[in-house]
PDB file of C-alpha atoms in Angstrom:
ATOM      1  CA  UNK X   1     -10.205  14.300  -7.489  1.00 69.00           C
ATOM      2  CA  UNK X   2      -7.607  13.621  -4.736  1.00 78.00           C
ATOM      3  CA  UNK X   3      -9.598  10.785  -3.296  1.00 74.00           C
ATOM      4  CA  UNK X   4     -10.113   9.209  -6.977  1.00 79.00           C
ATOM      5  CA  UNK X   5      -6.314   9.437  -7.685  1.00 85.00           C
ATOM      6  CA  UNK X   6      -5.611   7.706  -4.345  1.00 83.00           C
ATOM      7  CA  UNK X   7      -8.057   4.920  -5.165  1.00 81.00           C
ATOM      8  CA  UNK X   8      -6.552   4.371  -8.607  1.00 88.00           C
ATOM      9  CA  UNK X   9      -3.058   4.069  -7.190  1.00 90.00           C
ATOM     10  CA  UNK X  10      -3.943   2.015  -4.095  1.00 90.00           C
ATOM     11  CA  UNK X  11      -3.410  -1.470  -5.575  1.00 91.00           C
ATOM     12  CA  UNK X  12      -0.169  -0.791  -7.453  1.00 93.00           C
ATOM     13  CA  UNK X  13       1.347   0.836  -4.538  1.00 92.00           C
ATOM     14  CA  UNK X  14       0.280  -1.965  -2.209  1.00 93.00           C
ATOM     15  CA  UNK X  15       1.823  -4.499  -4.589  1.00 93.00           C
ATOM     16  CA  UNK X  16       5.170  -2.780  -4.608  1.00 91.00           C
ATOM     17  CA  UNK X  17       5.043  -2.509  -0.797  1.00 92.00           C
ATOM     18  CA  UNK X  18       4.351  -6.231  -0.398  1.00 92.00           C
ATOM     19  CA  UNK X  19       7.260  -7.059  -2.558  1.00 92.00           C
ATOM     20  CA  UNK X  20       9.593  -5.756  -0.051  1.00 91.00           C
ATOM     21  CA  UNK X  21       8.681  -8.682   2.232  1.00 92.00           C
ATOM     22  CA  UNK X  22       9.321 -11.279  -0.520  1.00 93.00           C
ATOM     23  CA  UNK X  23      12.634 -13.017  -0.009  1.00 93.00           C
ATOM     24  CA  UNK X  24      14.168 -15.948  -1.672  1.00 93.00           C
ATOM     25  CA  UNK X  25      16.214 -18.511   0.324  1.00 91.00           C
ATOM     26  CA  UNK X  26      19.134 -19.925  -1.438  1.00 86.00           C
ATOM     27  CA  UNK X  27      19.706 -22.835   0.867  1.00 84.00           C
ATOM     28  CA  UNK X  28      23.090 -21.732   2.222  1.00 86.00           C
ATOM     29  CA  UNK X  29      21.623 -19.640   5.100  1.00 84.00           C
ATOM     30  CA  UNK X  30      21.157 -16.513   3.208  1.00 89.00           C
ATOM     31  CA  UNK X  31      18.049 -14.977   1.595  1.00 93.00           C
ATOM     32  CA  UNK X  32      17.815 -12.109  -0.776  1.00 93.00           C
ATOM     33  CA  UNK X  33      14.956  -9.774  -1.756  1.00 92.00           C
ATOM     34  CA  UNK X  34      13.204 -11.265  -4.943  1.00 91.00           C
ATOM     35  CA  UNK X  35      13.161  -7.788  -6.621  1.00 89.00           C
ATOM     36  CA  UNK X  36      16.919  -6.995  -5.865  1.00 88.00           C
ATOM     37  CA  UNK X  37      19.264  -9.867  -5.265  1.00 89.00           C
ATOM     38  CA  UNK X  38      21.948  -7.461  -4.195  1.00 90.00           C
ATOM     39  CA  UNK X  39      19.973  -6.644  -0.942  1.00 90.00           C
ATOM     40  CA  UNK X  40      20.186  -9.444   1.690  1.00 91.00           C
ATOM     41  CA  UNK X  41      16.980  -9.922   3.597  1.00 92.00           C
ATOM     42  CA  UNK X  42      16.534  -9.242   7.287  1.00 89.00           C
ATOM     43  CA  UNK X  43      19.881  -7.199   7.368  1.00 89.00           C
ATOM     44  CA  UNK X  44      20.545  -3.484   8.005  1.00 88.00           C
ATOM     45  CA  UNK X  45      19.594  -2.065   4.713  1.00 87.00           C
ATOM     46  CA  UNK X  46      16.652  -4.412   4.212  1.00 89.00           C
ATOM     47  CA  UNK X  47      15.391  -3.391   7.705  1.00 90.00           C
ATOM     48  CA  UNK X  48      15.108   0.254   6.421  1.00 89.00           C
ATOM     49  CA  UNK X  49      13.192  -0.866   3.356  1.00 88.00           C
ATOM     50  CA  UNK X  50      10.930  -2.915   5.644  1.00 92.00           C
ATOM     51  CA  UNK X  51      10.137  -0.158   8.070  1.00 93.00           C
ATOM     52  CA  UNK X  52       9.084   2.247   5.158  1.00 93.00           C
ATOM     53  CA  UNK X  53       7.155  -0.592   3.414  1.00 93.00           C
ATOM     54  CA  UNK X  54       5.391  -1.589   6.621  1.00 94.00           C
ATOM     55  CA  UNK X  55       4.134   1.971   7.436  1.00 96.00           C
ATOM     56  CA  UNK X  56       3.249   2.730   3.799  1.00 94.00           C
ATOM     57  CA  UNK X  57       1.369  -0.668   3.680  1.00 94.00           C
ATOM     58  CA  UNK X  58      -0.614   0.243   6.872  1.00 95.00           C
ATOM     59  CA  UNK X  59      -1.629   3.629   5.387  1.00 94.00           C
ATOM     60  CA  UNK X  60      -2.634   2.363   2.051  1.00 91.00           C
ATOM     61  CA  UNK X  61      -4.408  -0.839   3.235  1.00 92.00           C
ATOM     62  CA  UNK X  62      -6.234   0.505   6.215  1.00 94.00           C
ATOM     63  CA  UNK X  63      -6.135   4.297   6.659  1.00 93.00           C
ATOM     64  CA  UNK X  64      -6.941   5.227   2.901  1.00 89.00           C
ATOM     65  CA  UNK X  65      -9.920   2.979   2.864  1.00 90.00           C
ATOM     66  CA  UNK X  66     -11.096   4.078   6.125  1.00 93.00           C
ATOM     67  CA  UNK X  67     -11.093   7.569   4.765  1.00 89.00           C
ATOM     68  CA  UNK X  68     -13.091   6.428   1.754  1.00 86.00           C
ATOM     69  CA  UNK X  69     -15.558   4.624   4.049  1.00 90.00           C
ATOM     70  CA  UNK X  70     -15.992   7.715   6.321  1.00 90.00           C
ATOM     71  CA  UNK X  71     -16.648  10.095   3.186  1.00 85.00           C
ATOM     72  CA  UNK X  72     -19.150   7.647   1.725  1.00 83.00           C
ATOM     73  CA  UNK X  73     -20.963   7.107   4.957  1.00 87.00           C
ATOM     74  CA  UNK X  74     -21.084  10.695   5.786  1.00 86.00           C
ATOM     75  CA  UNK X  75     -22.545  11.672   2.385  1.00 80.00           C
ATOM     76  CA  UNK X  76     -24.762   8.634   1.740  1.00 80.00           C
ATOM     77  CA  UNK X  77     -27.838  10.712   1.248  1.00 80.00           C
ATOM     78  CA  UNK X  78     -26.077  12.837  -1.396  1.00 76.00           C
ATOM     79  CA  UNK X  79     -24.244  10.365  -3.494  1.00 72.00           C
ATOM     80  CA  UNK X  80     -25.991  11.415  -6.575  1.00 73.00           C
ATOM     81  CA  UNK X  81     -24.553  14.936  -6.108  1.00 69.00           C
ATOM     82  CA  UNK X  82     -21.231  15.094  -8.011  1.00 66.00           C
ATOM     83  CA  UNK X  83     -19.815  17.874  -5.873  1.00 64.00           C
ATOM     84  CA  UNK X  84     -19.827  15.945  -2.504  1.00 51.00           C
ATOM     85  CA  UNK X  85     -16.251  14.710  -2.889  1.00 52.00           C
TER      86      UNK X  85
END
């Protein structure tokens, strides 16, 4: 149940994480986060957001799928059995 929930929420969470890296340049030397124009990119407060988003992206993009792969490979002979997960 937990792994299924993680799988369902993986794409929406990754999408939100990646939005933290999307900045718009206004041509005057400053760029702002596309999702929040009050937050200037690559400055103090944005750096904190980037750190959290980077760690979360690594977890959701690599670690969670690795856990799925490990579970499937470990139980590949018993995939028809509903109780293996």
